[in-house]
Amino acid sequence: MLLQRTFWVVLVFITGLAAANVHPVESRPHRILLDTDVDTDDFFALLYMLKLNRSEFELEAITINANAWTDAGHAVNQIYDILYMMGRDDIAVGVGGEGGILEDGTMLPNVGGYLPLIEQGNSTAGGCRYRQAIPVGLGGKLDIDSNYGLRKGFLPQGSRKYSPLRQPTTQQVLIDKISAGPIAVIIIGAHTNFAIFLMNNPHLKKNIKHIYIMGGGVRSRNPTGCCTQNSGSSCQPRQCGDHGNLFTDYTSNPYAEFNIFGDPFAAYQVIHSGIPVTLVPLDATNTIPINEDFFKTFENSQHTYEAQYCFQSLKMARDTWFDDQFYTSYFMWDSFTSGVAVSSLRNLHNQNEENEFAEMEYMNITVVTSNEPYGIYDSSNPFFDGRRVPKFNLKKGGVHSGHVQTGLRDPFCIVQNGKGRCQDGFTKEVTGAEGVRVLVATRAKPNPDTSSELDRAYFKSFLDVLNHPQQTGRFNFTTQFPNYKEVYYKPDFGSKKQGKPVVFDMDMSAGDFVALFYLLKLPVEVINLKAIIVSPTGWANAATIDLVYDLLHMMGRDDIPVGLGDVFAVNQSDPIFSAVGDCRMCMLLEDTLAAAIWTREMC
Ligand SMILES: *[C@@H]1O[C@H](CO)[C@@H](O)[C@H](O)[C@H]1NC(C)=O
Ligand SMILES: *[C@@H]1O[C@H](CO)[C@@H](O)[C@H](O)[C@H]1NC(C)=O
Ligand SMILES: *[C@@H]1O[C@H](CO)[C@@H](O)[C@H](O)[C@H]1NC(C)=O
Ligand SMILES: *[C@@H]1O[C@H](CO)[C@@H](O)[C@H](O)[C@H]1NC(C)=O
Ligand SMILES: *[C@@H]1O[C@H](CO)[C@@H](O)[C@H](O)[C@H]1NC(C)=O
């Protein structure tokens, strides 16, 4: 009897072992943190990750990069709404912060990431040397902030929204989530937030298992802006063959890609942090353009709200594209990166570096933060200029000590009749001690199913994942508010004699709203408000025009026309590419933050 029991115990023990060998120990999900600038392609990446099996991948937090394609207030609200639709109000969201960096390089807690490190002083006010490359209106921040006007009519609204003094900051969220245990970080915007975190919390580095980055171009050759045989002799090649993708700035910097250019010094900090890095640069993303076949297939497979939201956004991006080359110049950037990251995390367990979606290769790279010759102090570089000791103890005459690109048309960068020479933000291949060994995605893998319309493996995964019925959006705006109707309100003034016609030019800060209410409440016999002009060069940015529409609707005055003013102050827009320009009068604070501070001061 005793013998028999021992036998069973041994048997159970052996089968237990065997089972453990076949199914590796039930492991916990990969914890993931996403740092994003909430461009269209960014929320494609986000939704892809939210749809994955949560016992494999657990997205724990989202931090928002506020110095690139979106403004903090609009970005954070869109993220909250997306998470609400997906039933994921549990995911932490960090944005902004009022900290600064003191003259001596001391970083105060909660530096907001509104400015690249080189321009970050002790407040959230500062210049826009890199951000100038990003269009402000159409095709740029206005469209991205409002998601082409689609966000308000589609996404449902939950209880989370930006609220001053209560909003967790990016740095708080990074510290909380990274100190809680091993985590993978995916960065698909500029690197400011994460660099600040690493510089302030070196002891927490050990918890970061891996960093996945969409950014840069290593051996890339830009396929857009090339002349073809039938484009005629007058065709001037534009970005054709460049490493970078700064379509507004290639005459001064043909090397940089937007995410890295947003803050080259921060990207240097991240890539040189000693944490293992996988880079998904333009080398790979240039090989996965949104082609017509993918677009058509996507159009016919919108079985979830999240697929609908992505498709409608993509369609609007296509329909408003500045030329007829959408299908060859809009790529999967961040969404592709989320796929590469997920496939890589799956394979980390079995030490397999094969990636399902991309061909991978090790390269030694660095990030160019200043241009040679080093050590010339020409007042372009605040880390060195006028300082006895360089900021952050940087090395005199070292790689950070050259000329730093000051703006779009920096004369140092412009070469007569040639490509510009500035390399700020270039993810450059180097030999020797200067480089870091990084795993680089070099091209998107083809779809193994050659009979499919979809020619890339990731295209298929993206559509499958986005459309599967698990972990799906609970509702869109119409399902959440079934009784909501789009109504056009127009007052009936009958035979009232109308008073003085008035046009109101406002910039949408709190005081302006009070004034607008006042004008609307006055008897029409006294003041007849004929039109509103919204000026986006002051305290608010262009997408805040939505607030003016809402306010007029609430007051029953949908009849008052609203015009959006010029997005640049007089003579600030670029003479060559008018969608971008300088910002002498900078948009210092995000609208909502600004409004809150303004209100506090007034009360
Ligand atoms: C998610 O993964 C777990 C563990 O691998 C599995 O048991 C479960 O069925 C999966 N869920 C779905 C919806 O596929
Ligand atoms: C902030 O920096 C400016 C110069 O950049 C300086 O004049 C000011 O005194 C500083 N304020 C604080 C609180 O350190
Ligand atoms: C690349 O970097 C690694 C260390 O990071 C170094 O061992 C290797 O020699 C470098 N390769 C080249 C070609 O510089
Ligand atoms: C929202 O959901 C409703 C009901 O499922 C659907 O008819 C409608 O098309 C959706 N709205 C949008 C904007 O997709
Ligand atoms: C704007 O620039 C033009 C051309 O350089 C110049 O003639 C004009 O005076 C400038 N206007 C202002 C207000 O500075």
CSV table of N, CA and C in Angstrom, one decimal, residues 28-154:
chain,number,residue,atom,x,y,z
A,28,ARG,N,3.8,35.2,-16.4
A,28,ARG,CA,2.9,36.3,-16.3
A,28,ARG,C,3.0,37.2,-17.6
A,29,PRO,N,2.0,38.0,-17.9
A,29,PRO,CA,2.1,38.7,-19.1
A,29,PRO,C,3.2,39.7,-19.1
A,30,HIS,N,3.6,40.1,-20.3
A,30,HIS,CA,4.6,41.2,-20.5
A,30,HIS,C,4.0,42.5,-20.1
A,31,ARG,N,4.6,43.2,-19.1
A,31,ARG,CA,4.0,44.5,-18.8
A,31,ARG,C,4.6,45.5,-19.8
A,32,ILE,N,3.8,46.4,-20.3
A,32,ILE,CA,4.2,47.3,-21.4
A,32,ILE,C,3.8,48.8,-21.0
A,33,LEU,N,4.7,49.7,-21.3
A,33,LEU,CA,4.4,51.1,-21.2
A,33,LEU,C,4.6,51.8,-22.6
A,34,LEU,N,3.6,52.6,-23.0
A,34,LEU,CA,3.7,53.2,-24.3
A,34,LEU,C,3.9,54.7,-24.1
A,35,ASP,N,4.9,55.3,-24.8
A,35,ASP,CA,5.1,56.7,-24.8
A,35,ASP,C,4.7,57.2,-26.2
A,36,THR,N,3.8,58.1,-26.3
A,36,THR,CA,3.2,58.4,-27.6
A,36,THR,C,2.9,59.9,-27.8
A,37,ASP,N,3.0,60.4,-29.1
A,37,ASP,CA,2.6,61.7,-29.3
A,37,ASP,C,1.2,61.8,-30.0
A,38,VAL,N,0.5,60.7,-29.9
A,38,VAL,CA,-1.0,60.6,-30.3
A,38,VAL,C,-1.3,61.2,-31.7
A,39,ASP,N,-0.4,60.8,-32.6
A,39,ASP,CA,-0.7,61.1,-34.0
A,39,ASP,C,-1.7,59.9,-34.5
A,40,THR,N,-2.2,60.0,-35.7
A,40,THR,CA,-3.2,59.0,-36.2
A,40,THR,C,-2.6,57.6,-36.0
A,41,ASP,N,-1.4,57.4,-36.6
A,41,ASP,CA,-0.8,56.2,-36.6
A,41,ASP,C,-0.4,55.7,-35.2
A,42,ASP,N,-0.3,56.6,-34.2
A,42,ASP,CA,0.0,56.2,-32.8
A,42,ASP,C,-1.2,55.5,-32.2
A,43,PHE,N,-2.4,56.0,-32.5
A,43,PHE,CA,-3.6,55.2,-31.9
A,43,PHE,C,-3.9,53.9,-32.6
A,44,PHE,N,-3.4,53.8,-33.9
A,44,PHE,CA,-3.5,52.5,-34.5
A,44,PHE,C,-2.7,51.5,-33.7
A,45,ALA,N,-1.4,51.9,-33.3
A,45,ALA,CA,-0.6,51.1,-32.5
A,45,ALA,C,-1.2,50.8,-31.2
A,46,LEU,N,-1.8,51.8,-30.6
A,46,LEU,CA,-2.4,51.6,-29.2
A,46,LEU,C,-3.5,50.6,-29.3
A,47,LEU,N,-4.4,50.8,-30.3
A,47,LEU,CA,-5.6,49.8,-30.4
A,47,LEU,C,-5.1,48.4,-30.7
A,48,TYR,N,-4.1,48.3,-31.5
A,48,TYR,CA,-3.5,46.9,-31.8
A,48,TYR,C,-3.1,46.3,-30.5
A,49,MET,N,-2.4,47.1,-29.6
A,49,MET,CA,-1.9,46.5,-28.4
A,49,MET,C,-3.1,46.2,-27.4
A,50,LEU,N,-4.1,47.0,-27.4
A,50,LEU,CA,-5.2,46.8,-26.5
A,50,LEU,C,-6.0,45.5,-26.9
A,51,LYS,N,-5.9,45.1,-28.1
A,51,LYS,CA,-6.6,43.9,-28.6
A,51,LYS,C,-5.9,42.6,-28.3
A,52,LEU,N,-4.7,42.7,-27.9
A,52,LEU,CA,-3.9,41.4,-27.7
A,52,LEU,C,-4.4,40.7,-26.4
A,53,ASN,N,-4.1,39.4,-26.4
A,53,ASN,CA,-4.5,38.6,-25.3
A,53,ASN,C,-3.8,39.1,-24.0
A,54,ARG,N,-4.6,39.5,-23.0
A,54,ARG,CA,-4.1,40.1,-21.8
A,54,ARG,C,-3.3,39.2,-21.0
A,55,SER,N,-3.5,37.9,-21.2
A,55,SER,CA,-2.6,37.0,-20.4
A,55,SER,C,-1.2,36.9,-21.0
A,56,GLU,N,-1.1,37.5,-22.2
A,56,GLU,CA,0.3,37.6,-22.8
A,56,GLU,C,0.9,39.0,-22.7
A,57,PHE,N,0.0,40.0,-23.0
A,57,PHE,CA,0.5,41.4,-23.0
A,57,PHE,C,-0.4,42.3,-22.2
A,58,GLU,N,0.2,43.0,-21.3
A,58,GLU,CA,-0.6,43.9,-20.4
A,58,GLU,C,-0.1,45.3,-20.6
A,59,LEU,N,-0.9,46.1,-21.3
A,59,LEU,CA,-0.5,47.5,-21.4
A,59,LEU,C,-0.8,48.2,-20.1
A,60,GLU,N,0.2,48.7,-19.4
A,60,GLU,CA,-0.1,49.2,-18.0
A,60,GLU,C,-0.2,50.7,-18.0
A,61,ALA,N,0.4,51.4,-18.9
A,61,ALA,CA,0.4,52.9,-18.8
A,61,ALA,C,0.7,53.5,-20.2
A,62,ILE,N,0.2,54.7,-20.3
A,62,ILE,CA,0.5,55.5,-21.5
A,62,ILE,C,1.0,56.9,-21.0
A,63,THR,N,2.1,57.3,-21.6
A,63,THR,CA,2.6,58.6,-21.3
A,63,THR,C,2.6,59.4,-22.6
A,64,ILE,N,2.3,60.7,-22.5
A,64,ILE,CA,2.1,61.5,-23.7
A,64,ILE,C,3.3,62.5,-23.9
A,65,ASN,N,3.8,62.4,-25.1
A,65,ASN,CA,4.8,63.4,-25.5
A,65,ASN,C,4.2,64.6,-26.0
A,66,ALA,N,4.5,65.8,-25.4
A,66,ALA,CA,3.7,67.0,-25.7
A,66,ALA,C,4.5,68.0,-26.5
A,67,ASN,N,5.7,67.6,-27.1
A,67,ASN,CA,6.4,68.6,-28.0
A,67,ASN,C,6.4,68.2,-29.4
A,68,ALA,N,5.4,67.4,-29.9
A,68,ALA,CA,5.5,67.1,-31.3
A,68,ALA,C,4.2,67.3,-32.0
A,69,TRP,N,3.5,66.3,-32.5
A,69,TRP,CA,2.4,66.4,-33.4
A,69,TRP,C,1.1,66.8,-32.7
A,70,THR,N,1.0,66.7,-31.4
A,70,THR,CA,-0.3,67.0,-30.8
A,70,THR,C,0.0,67.9,-29.6
A,71,ASP,N,-1.0,68.6,-29.1
A,71,ASP,CA,-0.9,69.4,-27.9
A,71,ASP,C,-1.5,68.6,-26.8
A,72,ALA,N,-0.9,68.8,-25.6
A,72,ALA,CA,-1.2,67.9,-24.5
A,72,ALA,C,-2.7,67.7,-24.2
A,73,GLY,N,-3.4,68.9,-24.1
A,73,GLY,CA,-4.8,68.8,-23.7
A,73,GLY,C,-5.7,68.0,-24.7
A,74,HIS,N,-5.5,68.2,-25.9
A,74,HIS,CA,-6.2,67.4,-26.9
A,74,HIS,C,-5.8,65.9,-26.9
A,75,ALA,N,-4.5,65.7,-26.8
A,75,ALA,CA,-4.0,64.3,-26.8
A,75,ALA,C,-4.5,63.5,-25.6
A,76,VAL,N,-4.5,64.1,-24.5
A,76,VAL,CA,-4.8,63.3,-23.3
A,76,VAL,C,-6.3,63.0,-23.3
A,77,ASN,N,-7.1,63.9,-23.8
A,77,ASN,CA,-8.6,63.6,-23.9
A,77,ASN,C,-8.9,62.5,-24.9
A,78,GLN,N,-8.2,62.6,-26.0
A,78,GLN,CA,-8.4,61.5,-27.0
A,78,GLN,C,-8.0,60.1,-26.4
A,79,ILE,N,-6.9,60.1,-25.7
A,79,ILE,CA,-6.5,58.8,-25.1
A,79,ILE,C,-7.5,58.3,-24.1
A,80,TYR,N,-8.0,59.2,-23.2
A,80,TYR,CA,-9.0,58.8,-22.2
A,80,TYR,C,-10.2,58.3,-22.9
A,81,ASP,N,-10.7,58.9,-24.0
A,81,ASP,CA,-11.9,58.5,-24.7
A,81,ASP,C,-11.7,57.1,-25.3
A,82,ILE,N,-10.5,56.9,-26.0
A,82,ILE,CA,-10.2,55.6,-26.6
A,82,ILE,C,-10.2,54.5,-25.5
A,83,LEU,N,-9.6,54.8,-24.4
A,83,LEU,CA,-9.5,53.8,-23.3
A,83,LEU,C,-10.9,53.5,-22.8
A,84,TYR,N,-11.7,54.5,-22.7
A,84,TYR,CA,-13.1,54.3,-22.2
A,84,TYR,C,-13.8,53.4,-23.1
A,85,MET,N,-13.8,53.7,-24.4
A,85,MET,CA,-14.5,52.9,-25.4
A,85,MET,C,-14.0,51.4,-25.3
A,86,MET,N,-12.7,51.2,-25.0
A,86,MET,CA,-12.2,49.9,-25.0
A,86,MET,C,-12.3,49.2,-23.6
A,87,GLY,N,-13.1,49.9,-22.7
A,87,GLY,CA,-13.3,49.4,-21.3
A,87,GLY,C,-12.0,49.3,-20.5
A,88,ARG,N,-11.1,50.2,-20.8
A,88,ARG,CA,-9.8,50.1,-20.1
A,88,ARG,C,-9.4,51.4,-19.3
A,89,ASP,N,-10.4,51.8,-18.5
A,89,ASP,CA,-10.1,53.0,-17.6
A,89,ASP,C,-9.1,52.7,-16.6
A,90,ASP,N,-8.7,51.4,-16.5
A,90,ASP,CA,-7.7,51.1,-15.5
A,90,ASP,C,-6.2,51.5,-15.9
A,91,ILE,N,-6.0,51.8,-17.2
A,91,ILE,CA,-4.7,52.1,-17.7
A,91,ILE,C,-4.3,53.5,-17.3
A,92,ALA,N,-3.2,53.6,-16.6
A,92,ALA,CA,-2.7,54.9,-16.2
A,92,ALA,C,-2.3,55.8,-17.3
A,93,VAL,N,-2.6,57.1,-17.3
A,93,VAL,CA,-2.2,58.0,-18.3
A,93,VAL,C,-1.5,59.2,-17.7
A,94,GLY,N,-0.3,59.5,-18.2
A,94,GLY,CA,0.4,60.6,-17.7
A,94,GLY,C,0.6,61.7,-18.8
A,95,VAL,N,0.5,63.0,-18.4
A,95,VAL,CA,0.8,64.0,-19.3
A,95,VAL,C,1.3,65.3,-18.6
A,96,GLY,N,2.3,65.9,-19.2
A,96,GLY,CA,2.8,67.2,-18.8
A,96,GLY,C,3.4,67.2,-17.4
A,97,GLY,N,3.4,68.3,-16.8
A,97,GLY,CA,4.0,68.5,-15.5
A,97,GLY,C,4.7,69.9,-15.5
A,98,GLU,N,4.7,70.6,-14.3
A,98,GLU,CA,5.2,72.0,-14.3
A,98,GLU,C,6.6,72.1,-13.9
A,99,GLY,N,7.4,71.0,-13.7
A,99,GLY,CA,8.8,71.1,-13.3
A,99,GLY,C,9.7,71.7,-14.4
A,100,GLY,N,10.9,72.1,-14.0
A,100,GLY,CA,11.8,72.6,-15.0
A,100,GLY,C,13.2,72.1,-14.8
A,101,ILE,N,14.2,72.6,-15.5
A,101,ILE,CA,15.6,72.3,-15.3
A,101,ILE,C,16.3,73.6,-15.0
A,102,LEU,N,17.0,73.6,-13.8
A,102,LEU,CA,17.6,74.8,-13.4
A,102,LEU,C,18.9,75.0,-14.2
A,103,GLU,N,19.4,76.3,-14.1
A,103,GLU,CA,20.6,76.7,-14.8
A,103,GLU,C,21.8,75.7,-14.6
A,104,ASP,N,21.9,75.1,-13.4
A,104,ASP,CA,23.0,74.2,-13.1
A,104,ASP,C,22.8,72.8,-13.6
A,105,GLY,N,21.6,72.6,-14.2
A,105,GLY,CA,21.3,71.2,-14.7
A,105,GLY,C,20.5,70.4,-13.8
A,106,THR,N,20.2,70.9,-12.6
A,106,THR,CA,19.3,70.2,-11.7
A,106,THR,C,17.9,70.0,-12.3
A,107,MET,N,17.4,68.8,-12.3
A,107,MET,CA,16.1,68.6,-12.9
A,107,MET,C,15.1,68.6,-11.7
A,108,LEU,N,14.1,69.4,-11.8
A,108,LEU,CA,13.1,69.4,-10.8
A,108,LEU,C,12.1,68.2,-11.1
A,109,PRO,N,11.4,67.7,-10.1
A,109,PRO,CA,10.5,66.6,-10.5
A,109,PRO,C,9.4,67.1,-11.5
A,110,ASN,N,8.9,66.2,-12.2
A,110,ASN,CA,7.7,66.5,-13.1
A,110,ASN,C,8.0,67.5,-14.2
A,111,VAL,N,9.2,67.4,-14.8
A,111,VAL,CA,9.4,68.2,-16.0
A,111,VAL,C,8.5,67.8,-17.1
A,112,GLY,N,7.8,68.7,-17.7
A,112,GLY,CA,6.6,68.4,-18.5
A,112,GLY,C,6.8,67.8,-19.9
A,113,GLY,N,8.0,67.8,-20.4
A,113,GLY,CA,8.2,67.3,-21.8
A,113,GLY,C,7.5,68.2,-22.8
A,114,TYR,N,7.3,69.4,-22.5
A,114,TYR,CA,6.7,70.3,-23.5
A,114,TYR,C,7.8,70.9,-24.5
A,115,LEU,N,9.1,70.8,-24.0
A,115,LEU,CA,10.2,71.3,-24.7
A,115,LEU,C,11.3,70.3,-24.8
A,116,PRO,N,12.0,70.3,-25.9
A,116,PRO,CA,13.2,69.4,-26.0
A,116,PRO,C,14.2,69.8,-24.9
A,117,LEU,N,15.0,68.9,-24.5
A,117,LEU,CA,15.9,69.1,-23.3
A,117,LEU,C,16.8,70.3,-23.6
A,118,ILE,N,17.2,70.6,-24.8
A,118,ILE,CA,18.1,71.7,-25.0
A,118,ILE,C,17.5,73.0,-24.8
A,119,GLU,N,16.2,73.1,-24.8
A,119,GLU,CA,15.5,74.4,-24.6
A,119,GLU,C,14.7,74.4,-23.3
A,120,GLN,N,14.8,73.3,-22.5
A,120,GLN,CA,14.1,73.3,-21.3
A,120,GLN,C,14.8,74.1,-20.2
A,121,GLY,N,14.1,75.2,-19.8
A,121,GLY,CA,14.6,76.0,-18.7
A,121,GLY,C,13.8,75.7,-17.5
A,122,ASN,N,13.6,76.7,-16.6
A,122,ASN,CA,12.9,76.5,-15.4
A,122,ASN,C,11.4,76.6,-15.5
A,123,SER,N,10.9,76.8,-16.7
A,123,SER,CA,9.4,76.9,-16.8
A,123,SER,C,9.0,76.2,-18.1
A,124,THR,N,7.7,76.2,-18.3
A,124,THR,CA,7.2,75.5,-19.5
A,124,THR,C,7.2,76.4,-20.8
A,125,ALA,N,7.8,77.6,-20.6
A,125,ALA,CA,7.9,78.5,-21.8
A,125,ALA,C,9.2,78.3,-22.5
A,126,GLY,N,9.2,78.4,-23.8
A,126,GLY,CA,10.5,78.2,-24.5
A,126,GLY,C,10.3,78.3,-26.0
A,127,GLY,N,11.4,78.0,-26.7
A,127,GLY,CA,11.4,78.2,-28.2
A,127,GLY,C,10.9,77.0,-28.9
A,128,CYS,N,11.1,77.0,-30.2
A,128,CYS,CA,10.6,75.9,-31.0
A,128,CYS,C,11.5,75.5,-32.2
A,129,ARG,N,12.8,75.3,-31.9
A,129,ARG,CA,13.7,75.1,-33.0
A,129,ARG,C,13.4,73.8,-33.7
A,130,TYR,N,13.0,72.7,-33.1
A,130,TYR,CA,12.8,71.5,-33.8
A,130,TYR,C,11.3,71.4,-34.2
A,131,ARG,N,10.4,71.8,-33.3
A,131,ARG,CA,9.0,71.7,-33.6
A,131,ARG,C,8.5,72.5,-34.8
A,132,GLN,N,9.3,73.5,-35.2
A,132,GLN,CA,9.0,74.3,-36.3
A,132,GLN,C,8.8,73.4,-37.6
A,133,ALA,N,9.3,72.2,-37.6
A,133,ALA,CA,9.2,71.4,-38.8
A,133,ALA,C,7.8,70.8,-38.9
A,134,ILE,N,7.0,70.9,-37.9
A,134,ILE,CA,5.7,70.3,-37.9
A,134,ILE,C,4.7,71.3,-38.3
A,135,PRO,N,3.9,71.0,-39.3
A,135,PRO,CA,2.8,71.9,-39.7
A,135,PRO,C,1.8,72.1,-38.6
A,136,VAL,N,1.3,73.4,-38.5
A,136,VAL,CA,0.5,73.7,-37.4
A,136,VAL,C,-1.0,73.6,-37.7
A,137,GLY,N,-1.4,73.8,-39.0
A,137,GLY,CA,-2.8,73.7,-39.3
A,137,GLY,C,-3.2,72.4,-40.0
A,138,LEU,N,-3.7,72.6,-41.2
A,138,LEU,CA,-4.1,71.4,-42.0
A,138,LEU,C,-3.0,70.4,-42.2
A,139,GLY,N,-3.2,69.2,-42.0
A,139,GLY,CA,-2.2,68.1,-42.2
A,139,GLY,C,-1.2,68.1,-41.0
A,140,GLY,N,-1.4,69.0,-40.1
A,140,GLY,CA,-0.5,69.0,-38.9
A,140,GLY,C,-1.3,69.0,-37.6
A,141,LYS,N,-0.9,69.9,-36.7
A,141,LYS,CA,-1.5,69.8,-35.4
A,141,LYS,C,-3.0,70.0,-35.3
A,142,LEU,N,-3.6,70.9,-36.1
A,142,LEU,CA,-5.0,71.1,-36.1
A,142,LEU,C,-5.7,69.7,-36.4
A,143,ASP,N,-5.3,69.1,-37.4
A,143,ASP,CA,-6.0,67.8,-37.8
A,143,ASP,C,-5.7,66.7,-36.8
A,144,ILE,N,-4.5,66.7,-36.3
A,144,ILE,CA,-4.2,65.6,-35.4
A,144,ILE,C,-4.8,65.8,-34.0
A,145,ASP,N,-4.8,67.0,-33.5
A,145,ASP,CA,-5.5,67.3,-32.3
A,145,ASP,C,-6.9,66.9,-32.3
A,146,SER,N,-7.6,67.2,-33.4
A,146,SER,CA,-9.0,66.9,-33.4
A,146,SER,C,-9.3,65.6,-34.1
A,147,ASN,N,-8.3,64.8,-34.4
A,147,ASN,CA,-8.4,63.7,-35.3
A,147,ASN,C,-9.3,64.0,-36.5
A,148,TYR,N,-8.9,65.0,-37.2
A,148,TYR,CA,-9.6,65.4,-38.5
A,148,TYR,C,-11.1,65.7,-38.2
A,149,GLY,N,-11.4,66.1,-36.9
A,149,GLY,CA,-12.8,66.3,-36.6
A,149,GLY,C,-13.6,65.1,-36.3
A,150,LEU,N,-13.0,63.9,-36.4
A,150,LEU,CA,-13.7,62.6,-36.2
A,150,LEU,C,-13.9,62.3,-34.7
A,151,ARG,N,-13.0,62.7,-33.9
A,151,ARG,CA,-13.0,62.2,-32.5
A,151,ARG,C,-14.3,62.5,-31.8
A,152,LYS,N,-14.8,63.8,-31.9
A,152,LYS,CA,-15.9,64.2,-31.2
A,152,LYS,C,-17.2,63.5,-31.5
A,153,GLY,N,-17.3,63.1,-32.8
A,153,GLY,CA,-18.6,62.4,-33.2
A,153,GLY,C,-18.5,60.9,-33.1
A,154,PHE,N,-17.4,60.4,-32.8
A,154,PHE,CA,-17.2,58.9,-32.7
A,154,PHE,C,-17.0,58.3,-31.4
